[in-house]
Coordinates of C-alpha atoms in Angstrom, one line a residue:
M1 CA -24.7 3.8 0.5
L2 CA -24.5 4.7 -3.2
F3 CA -24.4 8.4 -2.3
F4 CA -21.7 7.7 0.2
L5 CA -19.5 5.8 -2.1
A6 CA -19.8 8.5 -4.8
S7 CA -18.9 11.3 -2.3
L8 CA -15.7 9.6 -1.4
F9 CA -14.2 10.4 -4.8
R10 CA -14.9 14.1 -4.6
K11 CA -11.6 15.2 -3.3
R12 CA -10.6 16.3 -6.8
L13 CA -11.0 12.7 -7.7
R14 CA -8.0 12.0 -5.5
C15 CA -9.1 11.0 -2.0
W16 CA -9.9 7.2 -1.8
F17 CA -11.5 4.9 0.7
A18 CA -11.3 1.2 1.5
G19 CA -14.8 0.5 0.0
A20 CA -13.6 1.8 -3.3
A21 CA -9.9 1.0 -3.1
L22 CA -8.1 0.4 -6.3
I23 CA -5.7 -2.6 -6.1
A24 CA -3.4 -2.0 -9.1
L25 CA -1.0 -4.9 -9.4
G26 CA -1.0 -4.9 -13.2
L27 CA -3.1 -1.8 -14.2
G28 CA -0.4 0.9 -14.0
V29 CA 1.7 0.0 -17.0
A30 CA 1.1 3.4 -18.7
T31 CA 2.4 5.2 -15.6
F32 CA 5.9 3.7 -15.7
T33 CA 8.4 3.2 -18.5
S34 CA 11.0 0.8 -19.8
L35 CA 9.1 -2.3 -18.4
S36 CA 10.8 -4.9 -20.4
A37 CA 14.3 -3.4 -19.9
A38 CA 13.6 -3.3 -16.1
G39 CA 12.6 -6.9 -16.1
E40 CA 15.7 -8.0 -18.0
A41 CA 18.0 -6.0 -15.8
G42 CA 17.0 -8.0 -12.7
E43 CA 17.0 -11.5 -14.1
N44 CA 20.6 -12.3 -13.0
T45 CA 20.3 -10.9 -9.5
M46 CA 16.9 -12.4 -8.4
K47 CA 17.1 -14.3 -5.2
S48 CA 15.9 -17.8 -4.7
H49 CA 12.4 -16.6 -3.8
R50 CA 10.7 -14.8 -6.7
S51 CA 7.5 -12.8 -6.0
D52 CA 4.7 -13.3 -8.5
L53 CA 4.0 -9.5 -8.5
P54 CA 4.3 -8.0 -11.9
V55 CA 7.0 -5.4 -12.9
L56 CA 5.3 -2.0 -13.4
G57 CA 8.5 -0.1 -14.3
Q58 CA 11.3 1.8 -12.6
L59 CA 10.6 3.8 -9.4
P60 CA 10.2 7.4 -10.6
S61 CA 12.5 10.1 -9.3
L62 CA 12.0 11.7 -5.8
G63 CA 14.2 14.6 -6.9
G64 CA 11.3 17.0 -7.1
A65 CA 11.0 17.4 -3.3
S66 CA 11.3 21.0 -2.0
A67 CA 12.6 19.7 1.4
W68 CA 13.1 16.5 3.3
L69 CA 12.0 16.0 6.9
N70 CA 13.3 13.3 9.3
S71 CA 16.0 12.4 6.7
P72 CA 18.5 13.9 4.2
P73 CA 17.4 13.7 0.6
L74 CA 17.1 10.1 -0.7
D75 CA 17.6 9.1 -4.3
A76 CA 17.5 5.9 -6.4
A77 CA 21.2 5.0 -5.7
Q78 CA 20.7 5.2 -2.0
L79 CA 17.6 3.1 -2.1
R80 CA 19.1 0.4 -4.3
G81 CA 19.0 -2.9 -2.4
K82 CA 16.1 -1.7 -0.2
V83 CA 12.4 -2.5 -0.5
V84 CA 10.7 0.8 -0.7
L85 CA 7.1 1.9 0.2
V86 CA 6.2 5.3 -1.1
D87 CA 3.1 6.7 0.6
F88 CA 1.4 9.8 -1.0
W89 CA -0.5 11.6 1.8
T90 CA -1.5 15.0 3.0
Y91 CA -2.0 15.8 6.7
S92 CA -5.6 17.1 6.8
C93 CA -7.0 14.2 4.7
I94 CA -8.9 11.9 7.0
N95 CA -8.3 8.9 4.7
C96 CA -4.6 9.5 5.0
I97 CA -4.7 10.0 8.7
R98 CA -6.4 6.7 9.3
T99 CA -3.7 4.8 7.3
L100 CA -0.9 6.3 9.4
P101 CA -1.0 3.7 12.3
H102 CA -0.4 0.9 9.8
V103 CA 2.4 2.8 7.9
R104 CA 4.2 3.6 11.2
A105 CA 3.9 -0.1 12.3
W106 CA 5.3 -1.4 9.0
A107 CA 8.2 1.1 9.1
E108 CA 9.1 0.0 12.6
K109 CA 8.6 -3.8 12.1
Y110 CA 10.5 -4.2 8.8
R111 CA 13.1 -1.4 9.0
A112 CA 15.9 -3.8 10.2
Q113 CA 15.1 -6.2 7.3
G114 CA 15.5 -3.6 4.6
L115 CA 12.2 -1.7 4.2
V116 CA 12.4 2.0 3.7
V117 CA 9.1 3.9 4.1
I118 CA 9.0 7.3 2.4
G119 CA 6.0 9.6 3.0
V120 CA 5.5 12.0 0.1
H121 CA 3.5 14.9 1.5
T122 CA 1.6 16.5 -1.5
P123 CA -0.8 19.2 -0.3
E124 CA -4.4 19.9 -1.3
F125 CA -5.0 23.1 0.7
G126 CA -2.7 26.1 0.7
F127 CA -1.9 25.8 4.4
E128 CA -0.5 22.3 3.9
K129 CA 2.4 23.8 1.9
D130 CA 3.8 25.4 5.0
N131 CA 6.8 23.3 6.3
A132 CA 6.1 24.4 9.9
N133 CA 2.6 23.0 9.6
I134 CA 3.9 19.8 8.1
R135 CA 6.4 19.5 11.0
K136 CA 3.6 19.9 13.5
A137 CA 1.6 17.2 11.8
I138 CA 4.6 14.8 11.8
A139 CA 5.0 15.4 15.6
R140 CA 1.3 15.0 16.2
F141 CA 1.1 11.7 14.4
K142 CA 4.5 10.5 15.7
I143 CA 6.0 9.9 12.3
D144 CA 9.7 9.1 12.3
Y145 CA 10.3 7.8 8.7
P146 CA 11.5 10.1 5.9
I147 CA 9.1 12.7 4.5
A148 CA 9.6 14.2 1.1
V149 CA 7.9 17.6 0.9
D150 CA 6.1 17.8 -2.5
S151 CA 4.5 21.2 -2.2
E152 CA 4.8 21.8 -6.0
H153 CA 3.4 18.4 -6.9
R154 CA 6.6 17.5 -8.8
I155 CA 6.8 14.0 -7.3
W156 CA 3.1 13.6 -7.7
N157 CA 3.4 14.3 -11.4
A158 CA 6.4 12.1 -11.8
F159 CA 4.4 9.2 -10.5
N160 CA 1.3 10.3 -12.5
N161 CA -0.5 10.0 -9.2
N162 CA -4.2 10.9 -8.8
A163 CA -5.3 10.1 -5.3
W164 CA -4.6 10.3 -1.5
P165 CA -3.6 8.0 0.0
V166 CA -1.7 5.8 -2.4
F167 CA 1.0 3.2 -1.7
Y168 CA 3.7 2.3 -4.3
F169 CA 5.9 -0.7 -3.6
A170 CA 9.3 -1.0 -5.1
D171 CA 11.7 -4.0 -5.0
A172 CA 15.4 -4.0 -4.1
Q173 CA 16.2 -3.4 -7.8
G174 CA 14.3 -0.2 -7.9
R175 CA 11.3 -1.5 -9.8
V176 CA 7.7 -0.7 -8.9
R177 CA 5.8 -4.0 -8.3
A178 CA 2.4 -2.9 -6.9
R179 CA 0.2 0.1 -6.3
L180 CA -2.6 0.3 -3.7
A181 CA -5.0 3.2 -3.4
G182 CA -7.2 4.1 -0.5
E183 CA -7.8 2.9 3.0
G184 CA -8.1 -0.8 3.9
S185 CA -6.3 -3.7 2.2
Y186 CA -3.8 -3.5 5.0
D187 CA -3.2 -7.2 5.1
K188 CA -2.6 -7.2 1.3
A189 CA -0.1 -4.3 1.7
E190 CA 1.8 -6.1 4.4
T191 CA 1.9 -9.3 2.3
I192 CA 3.4 -7.3 -0.6
I193 CA 6.1 -6.0 1.7
Q194 CA 6.9 -9.5 3.0
S195 CA 7.0 -10.9 -0.5
L196 CA 9.4 -8.2 -1.8
L197 CA 11.6 -8.6 1.3
A198 CA 11.8 -12.4 0.8
E199 CA 12.7 -11.8 -2.8
A200 CA 15.5 -9.5 -1.6
G201 CA 16.9 -12.3 0.6
K202 CA 14.9 -11.8 3.8
P203 CA 12.7 -14.9 4.0
H204 CA 12.1 -14.5 7.7
A205 CA 10.1 -11.3 7.0
A206 CA 6.9 -13.4 6.8
S207 CA 4.8 -13.1 9.9
A208 CA 1.3 -12.4 11.1
P209 CA -0.1 -9.0 10.0
T210 CA 0.3 -6.1 12.4
T211 CA -2.7 -4.8 14.3
P212 CA -1.8 -1.3 15.4
W213 CA -3.9 0.5 18.0
A214 CA -5.5 3.7 16.9
S215 CA -7.6 6.3 18.6
A216 CA -9.3 9.7 18.0
E217 CA -9.3 10.6 14.3
Q218 CA -6.8 7.8 13.4
A219 CA -9.4 5.1 14.3
A220 CA -11.0 3.0 11.5
P221 CA -14.4 4.3 10.4
D222 CA -17.7 2.8 11.2
I223 CA -18.6 1.8 7.7
A224 CA -21.9 0.1 8.7
H225 CA -23.4 3.4 9.8
L226 CA -21.7 5.8 7.5
R227 CA -24.2 7.8 5.4
S228 CA -22.4 11.1 5.0
G229 CA -19.5 11.9 2.7
E230 CA -16.8 14.5 2.4
T231 CA -18.2 18.0 1.8
Y232 CA -16.2 21.1 0.9
V233 CA -17.0 24.6 2.2
G234 CA -15.1 26.6 -0.4
Y235 CA -17.1 27.4 -3.5
E236 CA -14.7 25.6 -5.9
Q237 CA -16.1 22.2 -4.8
A238 CA -19.0 23.1 -2.5
S239 CA -22.2 21.1 -2.8
N240 CA -25.5 20.7 -0.9
F241 CA -25.5 24.2 0.6
S242 CA -28.9 25.0 2.1
S243 CA -28.7 28.7 3.3
P244 CA -31.0 31.0 1.3
N245 CA -29.6 32.8 -1.8
G246 CA -26.7 30.4 -2.1
L247 CA -23.0 31.0 -1.7
K248 CA -21.6 34.5 -2.6
R249 CA -18.2 34.2 -4.1
D250 CA -15.3 36.2 -2.6
A251 CA -17.7 38.7 -1.0
A252 CA -18.7 39.4 2.6
Y253 CA -22.3 38.3 3.1
E254 CA -24.7 38.0 6.0
Y255 CA -25.9 34.4 5.8
V256 CA -29.1 33.0 7.5
M257 CA -29.4 29.4 8.5
N258 CA -32.1 27.1 7.2
A259 CA -32.7 23.8 8.9
P260 CA -30.6 21.4 6.7
H261 CA -31.8 18.0 5.5
L262 CA -29.5 15.0 5.5
N263 CA -26.1 15.8 4.1
E264 CA -27.0 19.5 3.6
W265 CA -25.1 22.3 5.4
G266 CA -25.5 26.0 5.9
L267 CA -23.9 29.2 7.3
A268 CA -25.1 31.9 9.7
G269 CA -23.4 35.2 10.3
N270 CA -21.0 37.3 8.2
W271 CA -18.7 35.1 6.1
T272 CA -16.6 35.5 3.0
V273 CA -16.5 32.3 1.0
G274 CA -13.4 31.8 -1.1
A275 CA -12.4 29.0 -3.5
E276 CA -11.1 26.6 -0.8
R277 CA -12.3 28.1 2.5
A278 CA -15.0 30.3 4.2
N279 CA -13.6 33.0 6.5
L280 CA -15.7 34.4 9.4
N281 CA -15.7 38.2 9.4
R282 CA -17.4 38.8 12.7
A283 CA -17.7 36.8 15.9
D284 CA -20.7 34.6 16.6
G285 CA -21.0 33.0 13.2
S286 CA -21.9 29.3 12.8
I287 CA -22.0 26.3 10.5
A288 CA -24.6 23.5 10.6
Y289 CA -24.6 20.1 9.0
R290 CA -27.2 17.3 9.1
F291 CA -25.2 14.1 9.1
N292 CA -25.4 10.4 9.8
A293 CA -22.0 8.9 10.9
R294 CA -20.2 8.0 14.1
D295 CA -17.6 10.7 13.6
L296 CA -17.7 14.2 12.3
H297 CA -14.5 16.1 11.4
L298 CA -14.0 19.6 10.1
V299 CA -10.8 21.1 8.7
L300 CA -10.3 24.5 10.3
G301 CA -7.7 27.2 10.5
P302 CA -7.1 30.0 13.0
R303 CA -7.0 33.7 12.3
A304 CA -4.7 35.1 9.7
D305 CA -2.4 36.4 12.5
G306 CA -2.3 32.9 14.1
M307 CA -4.4 33.9 17.1
P308 CA -6.7 31.0 18.3
V309 CA -10.5 31.0 17.8
R310 CA -12.8 29.6 20.4
F311 CA -15.9 27.6 19.5
Q312 CA -18.9 25.6 20.9
V313 CA -20.4 22.5 19.4
R314 CA -24.1 21.5 19.7
I315 CA -25.8 18.3 18.6
D316 CA -29.5 18.8 18.0
G317 CA -29.2 21.9 20.0
H318 CA -27.6 20.4 23.1
A319 CA -24.0 20.0 24.4
P320 CA -22.5 16.7 23.0
G321 CA -21.8 15.1 26.4
A322 CA -20.4 11.6 25.8
D323 CA -20.6 12.1 22.0
H324 CA -17.9 14.8 22.0
G325 CA -14.9 14.4 19.7
S326 CA -11.3 14.4 20.6
D327 CA -11.0 18.2 20.0
T328 CA -14.0 19.1 22.2
D329 CA -15.1 18.5 25.7
A330 CA -18.5 17.3 27.0
E331 CA -19.8 20.8 27.0
G332 CA -18.8 21.2 23.3
N333 CA -16.0 23.7 24.0
G334 CA -12.9 23.8 21.8
V335 CA -10.2 26.1 20.4
V336 CA -8.8 26.3 16.8
T337 CA -5.1 26.8 17.4
E338 CA -3.6 25.5 14.1
A339 CA -4.7 24.6 10.6
R340 CA -5.7 20.9 10.6
L341 CA -8.5 18.4 10.8
Y342 CA -10.5 18.6 14.1
Q343 CA -12.6 15.7 15.4
L344 CA -15.8 17.4 16.7
V345 CA -18.2 14.4 17.2
R346 CA -17.8 10.8 18.0
Q347 CA -21.1 9.1 18.9
S348 CA -20.6 6.8 21.8
G349 CA -23.8 4.8 21.6
K350 CA -26.1 3.9 18.7
V351 CA -25.2 6.0 15.6
K352 CA -28.1 8.2 14.5
E353 CA -28.9 11.1 12.2
H354 CA -28.3 14.4 13.9
T355 CA -27.9 18.1 13.2
F356 CA -24.4 19.4 14.1
E357 CA -23.8 23.1 14.7
I358 CA -20.5 24.8 15.5
R359 CA -20.6 28.4 16.7
F360 CA -17.4 30.5 16.7
L361 CA -17.0 32.9 19.6
D362 CA -14.2 34.8 17.8
A363 CA -13.8 36.2 14.3
G364 CA -11.3 35.0 11.7
V365 CA -11.7 31.3 11.6
G366 CA -11.3 29.5 8.2
A367 CA -13.4 26.5 7.4
F368 CA -12.4 24.1 4.6
A369 CA -14.1 20.7 4.5
F370 CA -16.3 18.2 6.5
T371 CA -15.3 14.5 6.6
F372 CA -16.9 11.6 8.4
G373 CA -16.1 8.2 9.9

């Protein structure tokens, strides 16, 4: 479990999980400015209910967005009088994906009472900067609230943010009152929303927490059996690589597979490994990983020309059967059609340690990172 918890922080020290979630209700003072002035400005307009949440400063500008999806651009003047939840996310991050059912539920439940949810999409991988890819993700995850496209990390930097996912909660006077990082703590997040709405004159916002239904990759992880953590394929952050002679940077190389030990992985076939991805140069290449988790995901992209790439998954050398993921069938067959996270294994019975292997029947696939649940 210590290995697992440590590995959760490897996404450039930015991708956080429930077991290590930071609940910053008074720890972000350095991030925001003019705290005392912000507090004084609101004294005369405070409603009869006053939340005991601290004031962390004014909500930073959202003006750095390169585009807005689902909404025209929003600024501080338009948001004044609204309670605001700002969610930093990126669409291939499994930790972000698993929060989305809750964020969607809050946006729907409290919209009429004055809550505005804004998703700030700040990418990690290059393909996540493409607005067409972001639009596909929004449709896939059924997101209808405003999305600020932050491909240059301008909003990220304005907030001094350092993780995915992170929630910032602002009151009706435009002051940040809480920050929650990582999965989990959903009841706490909803309590913050209700408290700030009550403070804004919506006392009937208080109600039982939402319990949204989630399936496939959006379902909550099986923490009790999770012994494998996020693992990058690109050399910039790669670790635990088991093929002989190591990774060859930015050069085509014929890799040979060794049987990996737990949380090790390897390549077979002709690959070029770049900083953030490995590209398959010829058909019939494969990747193996020895893992212990209910779910195994792999971030994959199609050929450079957008053509799909067929693949087959094996678990301990056999078709996955009932243990197939949402992006494979019982025979292990699947197709990479777009750049995103693919769920390749979901163990249906007792969770055990297994060797996963994916073989690509076509050249050109890009492989980025393994995640688990």
